[in-house]
CSV table of N, CA and C in Angstrom, one decimal:
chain,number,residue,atom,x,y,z
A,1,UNK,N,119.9,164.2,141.8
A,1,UNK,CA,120.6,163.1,142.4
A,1,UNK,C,120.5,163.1,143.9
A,2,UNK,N,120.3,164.4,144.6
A,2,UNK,CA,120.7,164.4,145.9
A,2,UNK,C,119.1,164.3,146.7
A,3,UNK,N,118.2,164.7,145.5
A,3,UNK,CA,116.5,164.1,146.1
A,3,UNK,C,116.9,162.9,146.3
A,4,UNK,N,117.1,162.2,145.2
A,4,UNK,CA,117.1,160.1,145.5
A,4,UNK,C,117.5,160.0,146.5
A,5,UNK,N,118.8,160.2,146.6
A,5,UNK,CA,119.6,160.3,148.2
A,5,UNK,C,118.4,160.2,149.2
A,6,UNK,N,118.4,161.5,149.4
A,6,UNK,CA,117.5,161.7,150.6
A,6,UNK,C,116.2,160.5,150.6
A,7,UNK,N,115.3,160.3,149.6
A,7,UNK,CA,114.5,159.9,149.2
A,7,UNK,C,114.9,158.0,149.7
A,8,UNK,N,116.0,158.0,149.3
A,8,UNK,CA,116.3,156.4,149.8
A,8,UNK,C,117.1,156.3,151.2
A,9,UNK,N,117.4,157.3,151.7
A,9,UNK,CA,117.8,157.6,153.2
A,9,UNK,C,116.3,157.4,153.8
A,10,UNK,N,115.5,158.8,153.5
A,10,UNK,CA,114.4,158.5,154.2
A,10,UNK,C,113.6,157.1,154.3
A,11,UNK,N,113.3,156.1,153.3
A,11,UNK,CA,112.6,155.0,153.0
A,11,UNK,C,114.1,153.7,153.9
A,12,UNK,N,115.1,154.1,154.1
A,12,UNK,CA,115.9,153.4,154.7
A,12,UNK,C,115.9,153.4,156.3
A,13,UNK,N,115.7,154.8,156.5
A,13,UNK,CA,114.6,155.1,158.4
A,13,UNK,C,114.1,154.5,158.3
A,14,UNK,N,112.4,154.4,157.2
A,14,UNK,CA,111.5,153.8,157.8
A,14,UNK,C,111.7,152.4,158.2
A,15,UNK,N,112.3,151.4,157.2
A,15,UNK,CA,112.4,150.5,157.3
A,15,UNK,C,113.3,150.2,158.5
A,16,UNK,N,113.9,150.8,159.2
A,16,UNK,CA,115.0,150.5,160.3
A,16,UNK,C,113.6,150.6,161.5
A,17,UNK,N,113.3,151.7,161.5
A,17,UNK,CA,112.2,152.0,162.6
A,17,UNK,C,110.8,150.8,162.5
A,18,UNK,N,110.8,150.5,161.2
A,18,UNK,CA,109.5,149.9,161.1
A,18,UNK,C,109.8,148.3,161.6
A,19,UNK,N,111.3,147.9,161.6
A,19,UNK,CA,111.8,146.9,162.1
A,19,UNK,C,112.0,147.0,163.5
A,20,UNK,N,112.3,147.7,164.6
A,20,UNK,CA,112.4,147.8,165.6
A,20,UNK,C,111.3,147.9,165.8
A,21,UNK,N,110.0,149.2,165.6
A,21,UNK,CA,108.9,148.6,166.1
A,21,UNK,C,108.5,147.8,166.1
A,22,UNK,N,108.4,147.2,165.0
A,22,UNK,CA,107.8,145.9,164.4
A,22,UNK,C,108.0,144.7,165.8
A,23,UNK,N,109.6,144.7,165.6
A,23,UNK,CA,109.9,143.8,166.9
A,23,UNK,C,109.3,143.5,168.0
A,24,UNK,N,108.5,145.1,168.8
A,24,UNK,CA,108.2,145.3,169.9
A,24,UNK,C,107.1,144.9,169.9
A,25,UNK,N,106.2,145.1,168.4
A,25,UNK,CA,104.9,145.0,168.3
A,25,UNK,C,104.6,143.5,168.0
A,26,UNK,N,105.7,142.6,167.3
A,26,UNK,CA,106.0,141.0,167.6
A,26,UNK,C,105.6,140.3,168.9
A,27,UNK,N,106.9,141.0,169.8
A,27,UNK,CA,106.6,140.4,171.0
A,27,UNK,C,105.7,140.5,171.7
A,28,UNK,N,105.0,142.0,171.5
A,28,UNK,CA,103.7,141.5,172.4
A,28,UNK,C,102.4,140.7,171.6
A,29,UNK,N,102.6,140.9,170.3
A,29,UNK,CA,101.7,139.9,169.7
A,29,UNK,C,102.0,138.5,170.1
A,30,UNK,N,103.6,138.0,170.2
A,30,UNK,CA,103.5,136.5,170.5
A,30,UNK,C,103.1,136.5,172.1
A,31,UNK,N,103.3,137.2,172.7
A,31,UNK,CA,103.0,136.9,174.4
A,31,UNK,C,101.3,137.0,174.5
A,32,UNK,N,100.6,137.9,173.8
A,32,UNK,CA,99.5,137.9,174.3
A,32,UNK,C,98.6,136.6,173.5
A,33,UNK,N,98.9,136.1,172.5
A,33,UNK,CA,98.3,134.9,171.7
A,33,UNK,C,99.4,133.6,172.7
A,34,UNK,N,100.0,133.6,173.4
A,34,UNK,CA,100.7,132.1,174.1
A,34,UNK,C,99.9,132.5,175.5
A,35,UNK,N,99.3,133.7,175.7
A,35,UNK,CA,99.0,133.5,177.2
A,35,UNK,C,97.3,133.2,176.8
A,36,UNK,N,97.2,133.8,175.7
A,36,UNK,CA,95.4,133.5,175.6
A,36,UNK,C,95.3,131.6,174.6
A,37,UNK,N,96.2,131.2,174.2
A,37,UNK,CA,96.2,129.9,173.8
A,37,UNK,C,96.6,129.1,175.0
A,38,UNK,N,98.2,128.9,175.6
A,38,UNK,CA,98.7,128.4,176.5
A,38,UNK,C,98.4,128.4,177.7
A,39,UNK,N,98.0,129.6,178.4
A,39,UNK,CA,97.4,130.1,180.1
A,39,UNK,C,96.1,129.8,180.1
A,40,UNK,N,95.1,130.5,179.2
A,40,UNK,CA,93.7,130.5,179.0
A,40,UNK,C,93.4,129.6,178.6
A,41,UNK,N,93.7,128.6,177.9
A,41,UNK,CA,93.4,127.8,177.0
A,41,UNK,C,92.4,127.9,175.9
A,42,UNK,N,92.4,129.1,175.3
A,42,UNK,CA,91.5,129.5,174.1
A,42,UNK,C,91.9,128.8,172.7
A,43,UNK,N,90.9,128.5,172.0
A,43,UNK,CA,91.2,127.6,170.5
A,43,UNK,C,92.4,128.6,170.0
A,44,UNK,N,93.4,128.0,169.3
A,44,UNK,CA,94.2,129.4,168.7
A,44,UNK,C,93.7,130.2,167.7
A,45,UNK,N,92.4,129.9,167.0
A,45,UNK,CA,91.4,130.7,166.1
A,45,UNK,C,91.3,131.9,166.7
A,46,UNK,N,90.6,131.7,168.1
A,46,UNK,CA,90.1,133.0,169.0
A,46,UNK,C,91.3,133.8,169.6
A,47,UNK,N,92.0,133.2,170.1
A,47,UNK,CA,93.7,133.5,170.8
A,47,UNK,C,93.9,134.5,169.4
A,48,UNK,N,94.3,134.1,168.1
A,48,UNK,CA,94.7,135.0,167.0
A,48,UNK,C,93.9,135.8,167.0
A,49,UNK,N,92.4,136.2,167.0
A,49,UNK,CA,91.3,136.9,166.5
A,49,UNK,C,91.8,138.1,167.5
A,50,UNK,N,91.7,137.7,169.1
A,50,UNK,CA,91.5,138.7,169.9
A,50,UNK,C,93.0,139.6,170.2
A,51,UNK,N,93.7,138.8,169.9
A,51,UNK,CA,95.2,139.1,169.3
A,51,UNK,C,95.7,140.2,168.6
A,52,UNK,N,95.2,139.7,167.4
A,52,UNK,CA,94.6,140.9,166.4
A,52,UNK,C,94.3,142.1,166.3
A,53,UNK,N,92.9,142.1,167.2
A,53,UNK,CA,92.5,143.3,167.6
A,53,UNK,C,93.2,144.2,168.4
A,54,UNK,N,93.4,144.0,169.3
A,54,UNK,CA,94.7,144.7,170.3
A,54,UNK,C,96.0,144.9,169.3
A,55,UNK,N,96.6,144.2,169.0
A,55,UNK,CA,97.5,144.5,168.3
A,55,UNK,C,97.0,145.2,166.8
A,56,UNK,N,96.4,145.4,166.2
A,56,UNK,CA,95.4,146.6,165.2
A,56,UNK,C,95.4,147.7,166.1
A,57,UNK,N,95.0,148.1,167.0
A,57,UNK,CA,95.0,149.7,167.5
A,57,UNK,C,96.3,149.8,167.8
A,58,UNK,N,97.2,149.2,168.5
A,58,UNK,CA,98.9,149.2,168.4
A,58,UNK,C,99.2,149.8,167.7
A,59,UNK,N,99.5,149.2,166.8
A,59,UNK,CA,100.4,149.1,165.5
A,59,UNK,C,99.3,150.4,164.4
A,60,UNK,N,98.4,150.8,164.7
A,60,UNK,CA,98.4,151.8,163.5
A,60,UNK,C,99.0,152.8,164.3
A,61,UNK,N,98.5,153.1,165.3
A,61,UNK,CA,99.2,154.2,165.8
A,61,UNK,C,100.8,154.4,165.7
A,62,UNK,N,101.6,153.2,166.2
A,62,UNK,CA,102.9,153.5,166.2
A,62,UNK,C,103.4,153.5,164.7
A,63,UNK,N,102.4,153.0,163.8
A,63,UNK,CA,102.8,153.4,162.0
A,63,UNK,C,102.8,154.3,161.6
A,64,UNK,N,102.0,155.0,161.9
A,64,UNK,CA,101.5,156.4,161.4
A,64,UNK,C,102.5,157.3,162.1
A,65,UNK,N,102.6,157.6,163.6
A,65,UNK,CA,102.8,158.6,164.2
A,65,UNK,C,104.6,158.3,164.1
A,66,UNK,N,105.2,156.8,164.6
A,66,UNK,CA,106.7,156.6,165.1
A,66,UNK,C,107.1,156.3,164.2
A,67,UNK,N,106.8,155.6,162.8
A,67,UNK,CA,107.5,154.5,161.6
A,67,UNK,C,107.5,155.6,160.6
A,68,UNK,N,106.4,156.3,160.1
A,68,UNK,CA,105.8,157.0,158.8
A,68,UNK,C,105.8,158.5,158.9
A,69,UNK,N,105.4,158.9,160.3
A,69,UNK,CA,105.9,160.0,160.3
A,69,UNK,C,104.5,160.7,159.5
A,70,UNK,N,103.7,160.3,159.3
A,70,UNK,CA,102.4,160.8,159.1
A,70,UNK,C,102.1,162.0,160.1
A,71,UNK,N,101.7,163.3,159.7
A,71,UNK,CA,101.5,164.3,160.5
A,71,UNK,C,100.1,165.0,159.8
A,72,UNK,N,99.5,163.9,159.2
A,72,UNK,CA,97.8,164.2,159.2
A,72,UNK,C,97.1,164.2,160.6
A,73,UNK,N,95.7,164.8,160.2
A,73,UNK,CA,95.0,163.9,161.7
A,73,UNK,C,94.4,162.9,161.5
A,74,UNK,N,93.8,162.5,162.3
A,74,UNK,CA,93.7,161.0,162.6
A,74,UNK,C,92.2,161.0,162.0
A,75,UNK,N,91.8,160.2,160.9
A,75,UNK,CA,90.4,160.5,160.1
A,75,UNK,C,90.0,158.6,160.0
A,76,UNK,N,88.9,158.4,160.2
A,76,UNK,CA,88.1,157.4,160.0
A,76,UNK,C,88.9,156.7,159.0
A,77,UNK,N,89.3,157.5,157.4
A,77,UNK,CA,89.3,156.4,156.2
A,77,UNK,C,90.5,155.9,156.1
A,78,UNK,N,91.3,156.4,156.7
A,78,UNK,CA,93.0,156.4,157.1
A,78,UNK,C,92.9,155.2,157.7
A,79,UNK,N,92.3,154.8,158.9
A,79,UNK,CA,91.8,153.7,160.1
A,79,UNK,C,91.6,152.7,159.1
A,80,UNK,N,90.5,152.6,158.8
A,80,UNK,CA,89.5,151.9,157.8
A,80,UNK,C,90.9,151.2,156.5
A,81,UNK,N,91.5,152.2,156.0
A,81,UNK,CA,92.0,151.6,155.1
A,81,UNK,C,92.9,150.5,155.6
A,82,UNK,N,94.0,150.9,156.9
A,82,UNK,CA,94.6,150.3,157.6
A,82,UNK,C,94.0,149.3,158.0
A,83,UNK,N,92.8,149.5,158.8
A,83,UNK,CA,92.4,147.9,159.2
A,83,UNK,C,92.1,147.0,158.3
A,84,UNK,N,91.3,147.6,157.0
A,84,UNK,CA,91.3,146.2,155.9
A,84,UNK,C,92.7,145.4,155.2
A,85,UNK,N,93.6,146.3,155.5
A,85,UNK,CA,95.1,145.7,155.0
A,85,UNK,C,95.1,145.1,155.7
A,86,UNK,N,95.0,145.1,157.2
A,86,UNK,CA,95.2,144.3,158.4
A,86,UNK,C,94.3,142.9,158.7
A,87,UNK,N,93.3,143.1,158.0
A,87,UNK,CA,92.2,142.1,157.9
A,87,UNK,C,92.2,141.0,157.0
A,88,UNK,N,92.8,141.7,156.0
A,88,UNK,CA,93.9,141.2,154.9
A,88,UNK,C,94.5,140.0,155.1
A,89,UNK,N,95.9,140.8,155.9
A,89,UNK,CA,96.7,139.7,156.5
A,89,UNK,C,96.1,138.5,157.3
A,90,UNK,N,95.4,139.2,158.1
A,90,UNK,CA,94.7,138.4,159.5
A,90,UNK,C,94.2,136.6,158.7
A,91,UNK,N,93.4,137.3,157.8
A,91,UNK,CA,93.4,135.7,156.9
A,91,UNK,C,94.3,135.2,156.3
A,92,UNK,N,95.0,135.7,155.7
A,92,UNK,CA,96.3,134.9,155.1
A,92,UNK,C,97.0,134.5,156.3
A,93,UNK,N,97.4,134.6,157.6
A,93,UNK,CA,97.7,134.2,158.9
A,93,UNK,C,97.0,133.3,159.8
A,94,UNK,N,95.9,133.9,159.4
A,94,UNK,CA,95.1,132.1,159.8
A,94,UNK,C,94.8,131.3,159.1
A,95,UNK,N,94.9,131.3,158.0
A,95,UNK,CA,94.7,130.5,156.6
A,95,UNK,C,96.5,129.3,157.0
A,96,UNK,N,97.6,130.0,157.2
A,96,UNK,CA,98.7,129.2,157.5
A,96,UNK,C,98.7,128.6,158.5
A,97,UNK,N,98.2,129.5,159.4
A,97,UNK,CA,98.3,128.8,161.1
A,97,UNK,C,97.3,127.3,160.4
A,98,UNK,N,95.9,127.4,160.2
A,98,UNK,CA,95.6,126.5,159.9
A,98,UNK,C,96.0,125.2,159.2
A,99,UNK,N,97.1,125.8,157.9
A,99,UNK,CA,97.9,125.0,157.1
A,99,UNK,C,98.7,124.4,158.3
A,100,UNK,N,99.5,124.8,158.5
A,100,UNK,CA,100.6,124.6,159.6
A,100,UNK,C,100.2,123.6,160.8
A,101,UNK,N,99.2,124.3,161.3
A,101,UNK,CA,98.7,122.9,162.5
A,101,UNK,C,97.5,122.2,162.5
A,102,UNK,N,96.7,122.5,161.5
A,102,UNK,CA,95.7,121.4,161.8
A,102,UNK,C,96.0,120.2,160.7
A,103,UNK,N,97.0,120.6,159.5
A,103,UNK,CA,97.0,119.7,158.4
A,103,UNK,C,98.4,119.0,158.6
A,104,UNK,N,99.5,119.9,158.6
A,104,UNK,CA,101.3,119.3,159.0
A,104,UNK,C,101.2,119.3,160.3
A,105,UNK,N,100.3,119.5,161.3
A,105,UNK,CA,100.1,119.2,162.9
A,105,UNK,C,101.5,119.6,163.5
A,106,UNK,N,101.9,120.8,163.2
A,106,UNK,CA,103.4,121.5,163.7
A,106,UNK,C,103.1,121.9,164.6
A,107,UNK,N,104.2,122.6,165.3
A,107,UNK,CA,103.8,123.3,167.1
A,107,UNK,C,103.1,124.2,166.6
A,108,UNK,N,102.2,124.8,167.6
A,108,UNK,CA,101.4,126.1,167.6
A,108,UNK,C,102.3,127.4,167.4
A,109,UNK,N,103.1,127.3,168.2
A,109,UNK,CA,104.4,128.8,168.8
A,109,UNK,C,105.0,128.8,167.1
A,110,UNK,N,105.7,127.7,167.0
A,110,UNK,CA,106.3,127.5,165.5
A,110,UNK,C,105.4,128.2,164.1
A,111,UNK,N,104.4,127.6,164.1
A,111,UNK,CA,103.5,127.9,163.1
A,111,UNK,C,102.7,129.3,163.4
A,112,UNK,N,102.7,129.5,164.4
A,112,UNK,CA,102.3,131.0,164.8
A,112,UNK,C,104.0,132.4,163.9
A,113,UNK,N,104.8,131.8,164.5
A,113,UNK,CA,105.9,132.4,164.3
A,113,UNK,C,106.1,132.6,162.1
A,114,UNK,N,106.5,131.7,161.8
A,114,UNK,CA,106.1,131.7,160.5
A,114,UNK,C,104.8,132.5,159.5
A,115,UNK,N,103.7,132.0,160.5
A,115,UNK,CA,102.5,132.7,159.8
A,115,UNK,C,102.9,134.4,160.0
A,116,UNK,N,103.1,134.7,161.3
A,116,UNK,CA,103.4,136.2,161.3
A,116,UNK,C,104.3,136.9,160.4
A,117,UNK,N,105.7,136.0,159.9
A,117,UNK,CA,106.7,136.7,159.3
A,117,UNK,C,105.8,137.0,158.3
A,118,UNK,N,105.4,136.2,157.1
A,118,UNK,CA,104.8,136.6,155.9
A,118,UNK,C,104.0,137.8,156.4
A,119,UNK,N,102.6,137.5,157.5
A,119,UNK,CA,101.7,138.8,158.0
A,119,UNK,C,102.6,140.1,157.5
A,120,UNK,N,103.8,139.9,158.3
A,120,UNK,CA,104.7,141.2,158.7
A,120,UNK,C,105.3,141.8,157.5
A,121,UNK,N,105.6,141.3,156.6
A,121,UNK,CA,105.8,141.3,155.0
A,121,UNK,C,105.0,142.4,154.0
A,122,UNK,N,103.5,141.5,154.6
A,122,UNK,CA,102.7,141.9,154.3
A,122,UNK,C,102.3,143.7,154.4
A,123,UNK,N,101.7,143.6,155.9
A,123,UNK,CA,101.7,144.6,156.6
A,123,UNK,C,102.5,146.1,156.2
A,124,UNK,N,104.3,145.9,156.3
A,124,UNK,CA,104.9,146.5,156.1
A,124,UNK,C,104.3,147.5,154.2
A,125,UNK,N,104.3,146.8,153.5
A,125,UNK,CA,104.2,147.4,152.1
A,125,UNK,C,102.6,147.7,152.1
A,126,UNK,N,101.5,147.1,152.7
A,126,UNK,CA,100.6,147.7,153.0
A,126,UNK,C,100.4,149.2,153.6
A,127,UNK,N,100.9,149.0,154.9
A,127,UNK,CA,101.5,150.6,155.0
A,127,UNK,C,102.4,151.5,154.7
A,128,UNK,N,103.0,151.1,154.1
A,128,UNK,CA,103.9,152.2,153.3
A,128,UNK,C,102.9,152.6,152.4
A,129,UNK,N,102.2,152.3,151.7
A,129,UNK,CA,101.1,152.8,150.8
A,129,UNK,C,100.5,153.6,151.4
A,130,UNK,N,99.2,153.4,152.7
A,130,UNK,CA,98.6,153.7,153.3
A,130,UNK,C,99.1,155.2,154.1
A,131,UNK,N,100.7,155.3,154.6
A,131,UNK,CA,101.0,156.4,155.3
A,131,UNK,C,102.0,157.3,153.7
A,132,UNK,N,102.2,156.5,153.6
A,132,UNK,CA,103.5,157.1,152.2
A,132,UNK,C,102.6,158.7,151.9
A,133,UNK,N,103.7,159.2,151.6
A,133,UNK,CA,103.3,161.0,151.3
A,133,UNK,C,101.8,161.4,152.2
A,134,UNK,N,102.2,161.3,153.2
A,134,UNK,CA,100.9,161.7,154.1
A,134,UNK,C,100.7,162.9,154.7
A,135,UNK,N,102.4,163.6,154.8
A,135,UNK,CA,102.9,164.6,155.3
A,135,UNK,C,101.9,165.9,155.4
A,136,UNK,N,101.6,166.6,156.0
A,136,UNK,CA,101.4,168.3,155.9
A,136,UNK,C,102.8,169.4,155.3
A,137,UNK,N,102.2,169.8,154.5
A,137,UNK,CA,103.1,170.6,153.6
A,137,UNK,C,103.0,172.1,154.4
């Protein structure tokens, strides 16, 4: 009984931590896709693509190392697996953005905002897979 405990304490950090990162890793996803849509004036296809990418080397690190607590080293298939989860979402995220504004012609910010929550949904239970029991014994 006092494994579970721990076992749902621990999975109750991550999710607190993976929420506050998450947060951080939000806002600069929404700032850097409003300055390369809005400032730049990039299609929001490319704005999300290049978005993406930067925020993909972010976010595994801070998954692995701050959220998961992963204390492997850092190995190509680990990456790889991570970025196809991430690649994953990336189309189901532009698949809505697309739903969202080129067909219901909603705001960009709005429909950006929504596509991400599911992304983030996503993402989350993606890596918990991907880092879960990663530990060095």
């Amino acid at each position: 009984m006092r494994q579970d405990s721990s076992k749902t304490s621990q999975e109750g950090k991550q999710i607190v931590l993976y929420i506050i990162w998450g947060a951080l890793t939000v806002a600069a996803n929404l700032i850097i896709f409003y300055f390369l849509n809005n400032k730049l004036g990039m299609a929001y296809q490319v704005a999300e693509i290049i978005d993406w990418i930067i925020i993909l080397f972010i976010s595994f690190f801070v998954n692995k190392v701050l959220v998961f607590k992963s204390t492997t080293h850092l190995n190509l298939r680990e990456f790889l697996y991570y970025a196809s989860s991430r690649l994953f979402t990336l189309l189901v995220e532009l698949a809505l953005l697309w739903f969202f504004i080129s067909l219901l012609k909603n705001d960009a910010m709005v429909s950006k905002v929504i596509s991400h929550g599911t992304a983030l949904i996503l993402n989350y239970l993606f890596s918990r897979i991907i880092f879960n029991n990663k530990k060095a014994t």
